[in-house]
Tab-separated table of C-alpha atoms in Angstrom:
chain	number	residue	atom	x	y	z
A	207	UNK	CA	-1.931	-27.345	21.664
A	208	UNK	CA	-1.010	-23.832	22.710
A	209	UNK	CA	-3.081	-21.119	21.073
A	210	UNK	CA	0.054	-19.444	19.745
A	211	UNK	CA	1.224	-22.538	17.860
A	212	UNK	CA	2.217	-21.600	14.265
A	213	UNK	CA	-0.411	-22.328	11.647
A	214	UNK	CA	-0.511	-25.662	9.905
A	215	UNK	CA	-2.611	-27.200	7.173
A	216	UNK	CA	-1.300	-30.750	7.178
A	217	UNK	CA	-3.206	-33.684	8.626
A	218	UNK	CA	-3.470	-33.447	12.392
A	219	UNK	CA	-3.423	-35.817	15.329
A	220	UNK	CA	-6.922	-37.237	15.462
A	221	UNK	CA	-6.840	-38.026	19.171
A	222	UNK	CA	-9.314	-36.054	21.223
A	223	UNK	CA	-7.724	-32.733	22.216
A	224	UNK	CA	-9.075	-29.324	23.182
A	225	UNK	CA	-7.458	-26.132	21.936
A	226	UNK	CA	-8.447	-22.633	23.028
A	227	UNK	CA	-8.473	-19.607	20.718
A	228	UNK	CA	-9.741	-16.060	21.059
A	229	UNK	CA	-11.595	-16.301	17.728
A	230	UNK	CA	-12.577	-19.330	15.644
A	231	UNK	CA	-13.549	-18.690	12.009
A	232	UNK	CA	-15.447	-21.404	10.180
A	233	UNK	CA	-14.665	-21.033	6.472
A	234	UNK	CA	-11.241	-20.288	5.036
A	235	UNK	CA	-12.062	-18.919	1.587
A	236	UNK	CA	-11.645	-15.198	0.883
A	237	UNK	CA	-13.964	-13.815	3.591
A	238	UNK	CA	-12.719	-16.079	6.391
A	239	UNK	CA	-9.074	-15.815	5.376
A	240	UNK	CA	-9.249	-12.027	5.122
A	241	UNK	CA	-10.838	-11.793	8.572
A	242	UNK	CA	-8.097	-13.919	10.149
A	243	UNK	CA	-5.377	-11.830	8.516
A	244	UNK	CA	-7.118	-8.553	9.412
A	245	UNK	CA	-7.323	-9.569	13.088
A	246	UNK	CA	-3.657	-10.545	13.030
A	247	UNK	CA	-2.717	-7.207	11.424
A	248	UNK	CA	-4.864	-4.901	13.562
A	249	UNK	CA	-4.000	-6.549	16.897
A	250	UNK	CA	-0.340	-7.126	15.929
A	251	UNK	CA	-0.874	-10.844	16.548
A	252	UNK	CA	-2.316	-10.087	19.958
A	253	UNK	CA	-5.199	-12.534	19.542
A	254	UNK	CA	-5.084	-16.215	18.663
A	255	UNK	CA	-7.248	-17.247	15.710
A	256	UNK	CA	-8.252	-20.662	14.350
A	257	UNK	CA	-9.590	-21.098	10.820
A	258	UNK	CA	-11.548	-24.281	10.049
A	259	UNK	CA	-11.754	-25.002	6.321
A	260	UNK	CA	-13.258	-28.069	4.678
A	261	UNK	CA	-11.431	-27.980	1.341
A	262	UNK	CA	-7.814	-27.533	0.297
A	263	UNK	CA	-7.652	-24.478	-2.006
A	264	UNK	CA	-7.330	-25.619	-5.610
A	265	UNK	CA	-9.496	-25.327	-8.696
A	266	UNK	CA	-11.987	-27.782	-7.176
A	267	UNK	CA	-12.522	-25.620	-4.061
A	268	UNK	CA	-16.022	-24.078	-4.217
A	269	UNK	CA	-14.653	-20.729	-3.000
A	270	UNK	CA	-11.661	-20.737	-5.350
A	271	UNK	CA	-12.900	-22.235	-8.612
A	272	UNK	CA	-12.324	-21.016	-12.165
A	273	UNK	CA	-14.322	-17.828	-11.663
A	274	UNK	CA	-12.888	-14.343	-11.286
A	275	UNK	CA	-13.831	-11.692	-8.773
A	276	UNK	CA	-14.036	-7.935	-9.262
A	277	UNK	CA	-12.574	-5.991	-6.348
A	278	UNK	CA	-13.750	-2.388	-6.175
A	279	UNK	CA	-11.351	0.491	-5.592
A	280	UNK	CA	-12.578	0.680	-2.010
A	281	UNK	CA	-11.983	-3.038	-1.481
A	282	UNK	CA	-8.422	-2.777	-2.789
A	283	UNK	CA	-7.884	0.089	-0.353
A	284	UNK	CA	-9.219	-2.001	2.548
A	285	UNK	CA	-6.957	-4.897	1.576
A	286	UNK	CA	-4.028	-2.473	1.473
A	287	UNK	CA	-4.849	-1.242	4.989
A	288	UNK	CA	-4.689	-4.750	6.407
A	289	UNK	CA	-1.466	-5.592	4.602
A	290	UNK	CA	-2.842	-8.028	2.007
A	291	UNK	CA	-3.083	-6.073	-1.236
A	292	UNK	CA	0.655	-6.201	-1.999
A	293	UNK	CA	0.545	-10.006	-2.194
A	294	UNK	CA	-2.644	-10.025	-4.288
A	295	UNK	CA	-1.843	-7.179	-6.692
A	296	UNK	CA	0.619	-9.154	-8.863
A	297	UNK	CA	-2.343	-11.318	-9.907
A	298	UNK	CA	-4.718	-8.405	-10.543
A	299	UNK	CA	-5.906	-6.834	-13.802
A	300	UNK	CA	-6.979	-3.202	-13.428
A	301	UNK	CA	-10.399	-1.933	-14.441
A	302	UNK	CA	-9.787	1.465	-16.036
A	303	UNK	CA	-13.243	2.071	-17.499
A	304	UNK	CA	-16.753	0.729	-16.907
A	305	UNK	CA	-19.256	0.826	-19.794
A	306	UNK	CA	-22.958	0.304	-18.948
A	307	UNK	CA	-25.574	-0.148	-21.700
A	308	UNK	CA	-29.085	-1.477	-22.341
A	309	UNK	CA	-29.366	-3.771	-25.368
A	310	UNK	CA	-31.624	-2.407	-28.089
A	311	UNK	CA	-32.012	0.983	-26.409
A	312	UNK	CA	-30.204	4.317	-26.492
A	313	UNK	CA	-29.206	4.573	-22.858
A	314	UNK	CA	-25.572	4.122	-21.842
A	315	UNK	CA	-23.084	5.596	-19.430
A	316	UNK	CA	-19.361	5.284	-18.847
A	317	UNK	CA	-17.084	5.689	-15.846
A	318	UNK	CA	-13.371	6.447	-16.235
A	319	UNK	CA	-10.640	6.126	-13.621
A	320	UNK	CA	-8.567	8.970	-15.062
A	321	UNK	CA	-11.545	11.365	-14.907
A	322	UNK	CA	-11.851	10.531	-11.214
A	323	UNK	CA	-8.121	11.046	-10.677
A	324	UNK	CA	-7.636	7.406	-9.703
A	325	UNK	CA	-5.243	4.697	-10.899
A	326	UNK	CA	-8.156	2.275	-11.376
A	327	UNK	CA	-11.843	1.766	-10.593
A	328	UNK	CA	-11.227	-1.780	-9.431
A	329	UNK	CA	-9.291	-4.955	-10.151
A	330	UNK	CA	-10.134	-8.443	-11.370
A	331	UNK	CA	-8.474	-11.478	-9.759
A	332	UNK	CA	-8.956	-15.134	-10.594
A	333	UNK	CA	-10.249	-16.982	-7.552
A	334	UNK	CA	-7.754	-19.800	-8.017
A	335	UNK	CA	-4.888	-17.295	-7.701
A	336	UNK	CA	-6.546	-15.693	-4.675
A	337	UNK	CA	-6.901	-19.111	-3.036
A	338	UNK	CA	-3.206	-19.865	-3.254
A	339	UNK	CA	-2.245	-16.411	-1.981
A	340	UNK	CA	-4.581	-16.501	1.008
A	341	UNK	CA	-3.727	-20.077	1.938
A	342	UNK	CA	-0.024	-19.233	1.978
A	343	UNK	CA	-0.658	-16.052	3.986
A	344	UNK	CA	-2.607	-18.015	6.599
A	345	UNK	CA	0.216	-20.519	6.912
A	346	UNK	CA	2.729	-17.688	7.383
A	347	UNK	CA	0.663	-15.824	10.008
A	348	UNK	CA	2.102	-15.882	13.527
A	349	UNK	CA	-1.027	-16.649	15.547
A	350	UNK	CA	-3.389	-18.189	13.020
A	351	UNK	CA	-3.862	-21.956	13.141
A	352	UNK	CA	-5.393	-23.460	10.018
A	353	UNK	CA	-7.389	-26.677	10.367
A	354	UNK	CA	-7.650	-27.901	6.771
A	355	UNK	CA	-9.241	-30.088	5.620
A	356	UNK	CA	-11.613	-30.125	8.582
A	357	UNK	CA	-15.333	-29.741	9.217
A	358	UNK	CA	-17.399	-28.708	12.223
A	359	UNK	CA	-19.623	-31.488	13.546
A	360	UNK	CA	-21.240	-29.761	16.529
A	361	UNK	CA	-21.420	-26.337	18.156
A	362	UNK	CA	-22.167	-25.927	21.864
A	363	UNK	CA	-22.613	-22.498	23.425
A	364	UNK	CA	-22.535	-21.433	27.060
A	365	UNK	CA	-22.660	-18.017	28.653
A	366	UNK	CA	-18.864	-17.828	28.651
A	367	UNK	CA	-17.929	-19.275	25.248
A	368	UNK	CA	-18.390	-21.665	22.336
A	369	UNK	CA	-17.055	-25.198	21.921
A	370	UNK	CA	-16.796	-26.733	18.450
A	371	UNK	CA	-16.202	-30.400	17.749
A	372	UNK	CA	-14.427	-31.185	14.488
A	373	UNK	CA	-15.013	-34.256	12.371
A	374	UNK	CA	-11.684	-35.744	13.517
A	375	UNK	CA	-12.683	-35.550	17.193
A	376	UNK	CA	-10.720	-32.442	18.124
A	377	UNK	CA	-12.502	-29.706	20.053
A	378	UNK	CA	-11.915	-25.969	19.842
A	379	UNK	CA	-12.985	-23.507	22.514
A	380	UNK	CA	-13.412	-19.798	21.814
A	381	UNK	CA	-14.974	-16.560	22.986
A	382	UNK	CA	-16.193	-15.716	19.473
A	383	UNK	CA	-17.298	-17.931	16.593
A	384	UNK	CA	-17.494	-16.376	13.109
A	385	UNK	CA	-19.544	-18.034	10.373
A	386	UNK	CA	-17.771	-17.452	7.061
A	387	UNK	CA	-18.659	-20.738	5.408
A	388	UNK	CA	-20.618	-19.543	2.403
A	389	UNK	CA	-24.156	-19.252	1.099
A	390	UNK	CA	-25.387	-22.558	2.520
A	391	UNK	CA	-23.659	-22.042	5.863
A	392	UNK	CA	-23.883	-25.146	8.047
A	393	UNK	CA	-22.431	-23.023	10.847
A	394	UNK	CA	-25.490	-20.742	10.719
A	395	UNK	CA	-27.735	-23.808	10.707
A	396	UNK	CA	-26.061	-25.220	13.827
A	397	UNK	CA	-26.197	-21.823	15.538
A	398	UNK	CA	-29.903	-21.454	14.745
A	399	UNK	CA	-29.465	-18.378	12.528
A	400	UNK	CA	-32.282	-18.431	9.992
A	401	UNK	CA	-31.981	-17.184	6.431
A	402	UNK	CA	-34.465	-16.226	3.768
A	403	UNK	CA	-34.062	-16.702	0.042
A	404	UNK	CA	-35.316	-15.067	-3.135
A	405	UNK	CA	-34.905	-16.871	-6.463
A	406	UNK	CA	-34.122	-14.379	-9.250
A	407	UNK	CA	-35.161	-17.009	-11.824
A	408	UNK	CA	-31.821	-16.553	-13.548
A	409	UNK	CA	-28.717	-18.678	-14.014
A	410	UNK	CA	-25.211	-17.236	-14.408
A	411	UNK	CA	-23.115	-18.718	-17.224
A	412	UNK	CA	-19.413	-18.303	-16.415
A	413	UNK	CA	-16.537	-18.574	-18.896
A	414	UNK	CA	-13.360	-16.847	-20.031
A	415	UNK	CA	-13.428	-15.191	-23.454
A	416	UNK	CA	-10.718	-14.105	-25.898
A	417	UNK	CA	-11.497	-11.208	-28.261
A	418	UNK	CA	-9.855	-9.687	-31.331
A	419	UNK	CA	-9.679	-6.219	-29.776
A	420	UNK	CA	-7.682	-5.803	-26.532
A	421	UNK	CA	-9.891	-4.954	-23.567
A	422	UNK	CA	-7.515	-2.161	-22.419
A	423	UNK	CA	-8.853	-2.439	-18.907
A	424	UNK	CA	-12.473	-1.937	-19.946
A	425	UNK	CA	-15.317	-3.650	-18.075
A	426	UNK	CA	-18.733	-3.972	-19.670
A	427	UNK	CA	-22.146	-4.357	-18.028
A	428	UNK	CA	-24.879	-4.869	-20.614
A	429	UNK	CA	-28.527	-5.342	-19.781
A	430	UNK	CA	-30.371	-7.688	-22.127
A	431	UNK	CA	-33.942	-8.959	-22.272
A	432	UNK	CA	-32.822	-12.261	-20.718
A	433	UNK	CA	-30.686	-10.698	-17.970
A	434	UNK	CA	-27.458	-8.753	-17.386
A	435	UNK	CA	-24.237	-9.689	-19.139
A	436	UNK	CA	-20.804	-8.621	-17.917
A	437	UNK	CA	-17.309	-8.905	-19.396
A	438	UNK	CA	-14.459	-8.073	-17.032
A	439	UNK	CA	-10.814	-7.537	-18.056
A	440	UNK	CA	-8.423	-10.358	-17.184
A	441	UNK	CA	-4.768	-11.212	-17.630
A	442	UNK	CA	-3.384	-12.449	-20.946
A	443	UNK	CA	-5.909	-10.332	-22.850
A	444	UNK	CA	-8.868	-12.448	-21.746
A	445	UNK	CA	-12.213	-11.272	-20.420
A	446	UNK	CA	-14.279	-12.955	-17.706
A	447	UNK	CA	-17.871	-13.536	-18.755
A	448	UNK	CA	-20.897	-13.550	-16.452
A	449	UNK	CA	-24.026	-14.018	-18.569
A	450	UNK	CA	-27.334	-14.186	-16.702
A	451	UNK	CA	-30.102	-16.042	-18.507
A	452	UNK	CA	-33.434	-17.721	-17.641
A	453	UNK	CA	-32.971	-21.218	-16.142
A	454	UNK	CA	-34.726	-22.848	-19.085
A	455	UNK	CA	-32.201	-21.344	-21.554
A	456	UNK	CA	-29.012	-22.255	-19.688
A	457	UNK	CA	-28.750	-25.990	-20.562
A	458	UNK	CA	-29.144	-25.306	-24.286
A	459	UNK	CA	-26.460	-22.592	-24.198
A	460	UNK	CA	-24.088	-24.874	-22.324
A	461	UNK	CA	-24.692	-27.637	-24.855
A	462	UNK	CA	-23.805	-25.461	-27.861
A	463	UNK	CA	-20.495	-25.893	-29.645
A	464	UNK	CA	-17.915	-23.217	-28.860
A	465	UNK	CA	-18.567	-21.590	-32.236
A	466	UNK	CA	-22.343	-21.486	-31.748
A	467	UNK	CA	-22.011	-20.252	-28.157
A	468	UNK	CA	-19.737	-17.399	-29.228
A	469	UNK	CA	-22.164	-16.465	-31.994
A	470	UNK	CA	-25.036	-16.269	-29.482
A	471	UNK	CA	-22.890	-14.233	-27.100
A	472	UNK	CA	-21.839	-11.911	-29.936
A	473	UNK	CA	-25.509	-11.190	-30.708
A	474	UNK	CA	-26.179	-10.336	-27.069
A	475	UNK	CA	-23.005	-8.375	-26.356
A	476	UNK	CA	-22.247	-6.650	-29.643
A	477	UNK	CA	-18.917	-5.731	-31.196
A	478	UNK	CA	-17.262	-3.348	-28.720
A	479	UNK	CA	-14.426	-5.862	-28.278
A	480	UNK	CA	-14.451	-6.965	-31.882
A	481	UNK	CA	-14.932	-10.588	-32.831
A	482	UNK	CA	-15.277	-13.059	-29.959
A	483	UNK	CA	-12.625	-15.653	-30.778
A	484	UNK	CA	-12.392	-18.311	-28.067
A	485	UNK	CA	-14.347	-19.487	-25.036
A	486	UNK	CA	-12.967	-21.539	-22.167
A	487	UNK	CA	-14.776	-24.052	-19.989
A	488	UNK	CA	-18.368	-23.032	-19.279
A	489	UNK	CA	-20.139	-23.434	-15.941
A	490	UNK	CA	-23.483	-22.320	-14.605
A	491	UNK	CA	-24.701	-21.199	-11.176
A	492	UNK	CA	-28.292	-20.536	-10.047
A	493	UNK	CA	-28.791	-16.973	-8.856
A	494	UNK	CA	-30.528	-16.793	-5.494
A	495	UNK	CA	-30.426	-13.998	-2.936
A	496	UNK	CA	-29.768	-15.614	0.426
A	497	UNK	CA	-29.692	-13.370	3.462
A	498	UNK	CA	-29.328	-14.215	7.124
A	499	UNK	CA	-32.045	-12.709	9.303
A	500	UNK	CA	-29.390	-11.338	11.639
A	501	UNK	CA	-25.639	-10.741	11.580
A	502	UNK	CA	-25.142	-11.798	15.185
A	503	UNK	CA	-26.245	-14.336	17.755
A	504	UNK	CA	-24.896	-15.225	21.183
A	505	UNK	CA	-21.080	-15.270	20.703
A	506	UNK	CA	-21.536	-15.666	16.948
A	507	UNK	CA	-21.005	-13.201	14.076
A	508	UNK	CA	-21.800	-13.815	10.402
A	509	UNK	CA	-19.778	-12.410	7.474
A	510	UNK	CA	-19.449	-12.680	3.696
A	511	UNK	CA	-21.673	-15.013	1.697
A	512	UNK	CA	-22.905	-16.627	4.911
A	513	UNK	CA	-24.474	-13.243	5.718
A	514	UNK	CA	-25.735	-12.462	2.224
A	515	UNK	CA	-25.250	-13.888	-1.258
A	516	UNK	CA	-26.093	-11.327	-3.920
A	517	UNK	CA	-26.877	-11.363	-7.617
A	518	UNK	CA	-23.604	-10.693	-9.508
A	519	UNK	CA	-25.018	-7.577	-11.170
A	520	UNK	CA	-22.713	-4.612	-10.458
A	521	UNK	CA	-20.218	-6.981	-8.796
A	522	UNK	CA	-21.164	-6.090	-5.226
A	523	UNK	CA	-21.122	-9.492	-3.455
A	524	UNK	CA	-17.570	-9.940	-2.185
A	525	UNK	CA	-17.074	-6.199	-1.865
A	526	UNK	CA	-20.005	-6.008	0.558
A	527	UNK	CA	-18.695	-9.079	2.389
A	528	UNK	CA	-15.241	-7.521	2.694
A	529	UNK	CA	-16.754	-4.475	4.364
A	530	UNK	CA	-18.390	-6.896	6.842
A	531	UNK	CA	-15.032	-8.531	7.487
A	532	UNK	CA	-12.996	-5.372	8.038
A	533	UNK	CA	-15.688	-3.780	10.215
A	534	UNK	CA	-15.852	-6.895	12.405
A	535	UNK	CA	-12.041	-7.011	12.646
A	536	UNK	CA	-12.039	-3.384	13.766
A	537	UNK	CA	-14.638	-4.033	16.469
A	538	UNK	CA	-12.719	-7.108	17.679
A	539	UNK	CA	-9.574	-4.985	17.817
A	540	UNK	CA	-11.365	-2.270	19.776
A	541	UNK	CA	-12.429	-4.858	22.355
A	542	UNK	CA	-8.881	-6.250	22.459
A	543	UNK	CA	-7.344	-2.818	23.090
A	544	UNK	CA	-9.868	-2.193	25.878
A	545	UNK	CA	-9.059	-5.594	27.364
A	546	UNK	CA	-12.668	-6.648	26.790
A	547	UNK	CA	-14.195	-9.952	25.719
A	548	UNK	CA	-14.228	-9.938	21.885
A	549	UNK	CA	-17.324	-12.170	21.854
A	550	UNK	CA	-19.321	-9.992	24.240
A	551	UNK	CA	-22.714	-8.789	23.092
A	552	UNK	CA	-21.587	-5.143	23.141
A	553	UNK	CA	-18.893	-5.901	20.549
A	554	UNK	CA	-21.318	-7.826	18.373
A	555	UNK	CA	-23.984	-5.122	18.570
A	556	UNK	CA	-21.487	-2.488	17.435
A	557	UNK	CA	-20.681	-4.681	14.433
A	558	UNK	CA	-24.327	-5.197	13.538
A	559	UNK	CA	-25.206	-1.503	13.897
A	560	UNK	CA	-22.337	-0.527	11.598
A	561	UNK	CA	-23.154	-3.043	8.901
A	562	UNK	CA	-26.950	-2.941	8.681
A	563	UNK	CA	-27.379	0.285	6.612
A	564	UNK	CA	-24.761	-0.639	3.985
A	565	UNK	CA	-26.052	-4.189	3.815
A	566	UNK	CA	-29.691	-3.143	3.364
A	567	UNK	CA	-28.838	-0.481	0.763
A	568	UNK	CA	-26.595	-2.770	-1.295
A	569	UNK	CA	-29.104	-5.635	-1.290
A	570	UNK	CA	-31.869	-3.219	-2.322
A	571	UNK	CA	-29.741	-1.679	-5.075
A	572	UNK	CA	-28.658	-4.971	-6.646
A	573	UNK	CA	-32.122	-6.523	-6.452
A	574	UNK	CA	-33.667	-3.339	-7.864
A	575	UNK	CA	-31.266	-3.340	-10.807
A	576	UNK	CA	-32.053	-6.985	-11.577
A	577	UNK	CA	-35.808	-6.468	-11.605
A	578	UNK	CA	-35.713	-3.001	-13.172
A	579	UNK	CA	-33.558	-3.993	-16.123
A	580	UNK	CA	-35.252	-7.355	-16.626
A	581	UNK	CA	-38.637	-5.690	-17.109
A	582	UNK	CA	-39.483	-5.182	-20.785
A	583	UNK	CA	-42.401	-2.772	-20.315
A	584	UNK	CA	-42.002	0.277	-22.566
A	585	UNK	CA	-42.422	2.980	-19.879
A	586	UNK	CA	-39.869	1.326	-17.583
A	587	UNK	CA	-37.421	0.772	-20.460
A	588	UNK	CA	-37.747	4.444	-21.422
A	589	UNK	CA	-37.251	5.597	-17.846
A	590	UNK	CA	-34.125	3.553	-17.192
A	591	UNK	CA	-32.586	4.589	-20.532
A	592	UNK	CA	-33.277	8.247	-19.846
A	593	UNK	CA	-31.553	7.667	-16.522
A	594	UNK	CA	-28.478	6.095	-18.145
A	595	UNK	CA	-28.323	8.835	-20.771
A	596	UNK	CA	-28.671	11.544	-18.122
A	597	UNK	CA	-25.771	10.102	-16.153
A	598	UNK	CA	-23.575	10.522	-19.214
A	599	UNK	CA	-24.434	14.229	-19.319
A	600	UNK	CA	-24.768	15.145	-15.663
A	601	UNK	CA	-21.878	13.919	-13.523
A	602	UNK	CA	-23.812	14.596	-10.328
A	603	UNK	CA	-26.379	11.943	-11.233
A	604	UNK	CA	-23.637	9.396	-11.789
A	605	UNK	CA	-21.923	10.021	-8.442
A	606	UNK	CA	-24.012	7.686	-6.208
A	607	UNK	CA	-23.735	4.777	-8.682
A	608	UNK	CA	-20.021	5.405	-9.170
A	609	UNK	CA	-19.363	5.589	-5.441
A	610	UNK	CA	-21.099	2.280	-4.779
A	611	UNK	CA	-19.467	0.637	-7.797
A	612	UNK	CA	-16.101	1.737	-6.391
A	613	UNK	CA	-16.963	0.582	-2.883
A	614	UNK	CA	-16.621	4.076	-1.438
A	615	UNK	CA	-19.508	3.793	0.993
A	616	UNK	CA	-19.806	4.331	4.716
A	617	UNK	CA	-19.344	1.218	6.801
């Protein structure tokens, strides 16, 4: 197969063949798909890219299930720069305001797009919609070949390149392998990239909620004694719920009738959206910080959830991963324009140097918020509520939180 063959996602010839690509990306959900499209855009299809994805994007796909994702203002801007936002925006619901409060305490702060002179602070997109959009964009790309469904069986590295064997017997050869295959990345395992984990001792309950009062583009982050609770604006007047609770409480909440579940949620959230009327299908996910010990190895780069999987507090996970993706695409493009090897260690080191400060700061911020707002000690509760109240009065104090919430950070 020639590396410039148009992308396909149908079943492939299972006879043993070897195809050569400039970049092979393992994982075709949002991080991997965005990277492939960013490389295509920045290099004007000057590099050949293969994307290996195990699952066809539908509601059963682990990267494109019934959840929603909050894209910060900065992330929407990055997606616009690489020519993707216009195909995603029809499925987006704008976040106009963000309301942050601490249950049972006086502290709260609000952020408003119009006060910042912006059209929105972010956007919410259902992952199922994103999956269909990205899958179609990959199929339409000139020099992206999509192997789906397909899995990587082995990875062999030499000084000059990487050879991957797929589960159907095909082999792919490349100068650069990118691991974008999620929190439990088998690609990282095969490449010997170690990860460490921290269990937050919380479970996220996910569901879509309908309320009597229209959300009007308002997003809510509420800190409760059991963990943070967020409601994000969605299409059709719905709100996307992420409710973090102790693991021992989650099964009982899932087992409640819809009426009883909504009553419990009403007690935790309050009445800012009026009466909570309906709840959709409920799911739960354990919340564990997983972080790779490095972003690079010999001819390998790591991006997205394969690099770090964050607590959903403040909605930083995909937004941080997107900054990984675009930064790596830029460094690959720089090497391409200089007629250099895109998998060379100098390219990978530039990527790692750029991403380490933002990565470390975002991980520290999200983990600090989880532990700080989960602590019920009176002095700490007073301190954090004074902080929230002060941010409502002094705009300068709010600026760092607002900038990170909007994704306007150096990368």
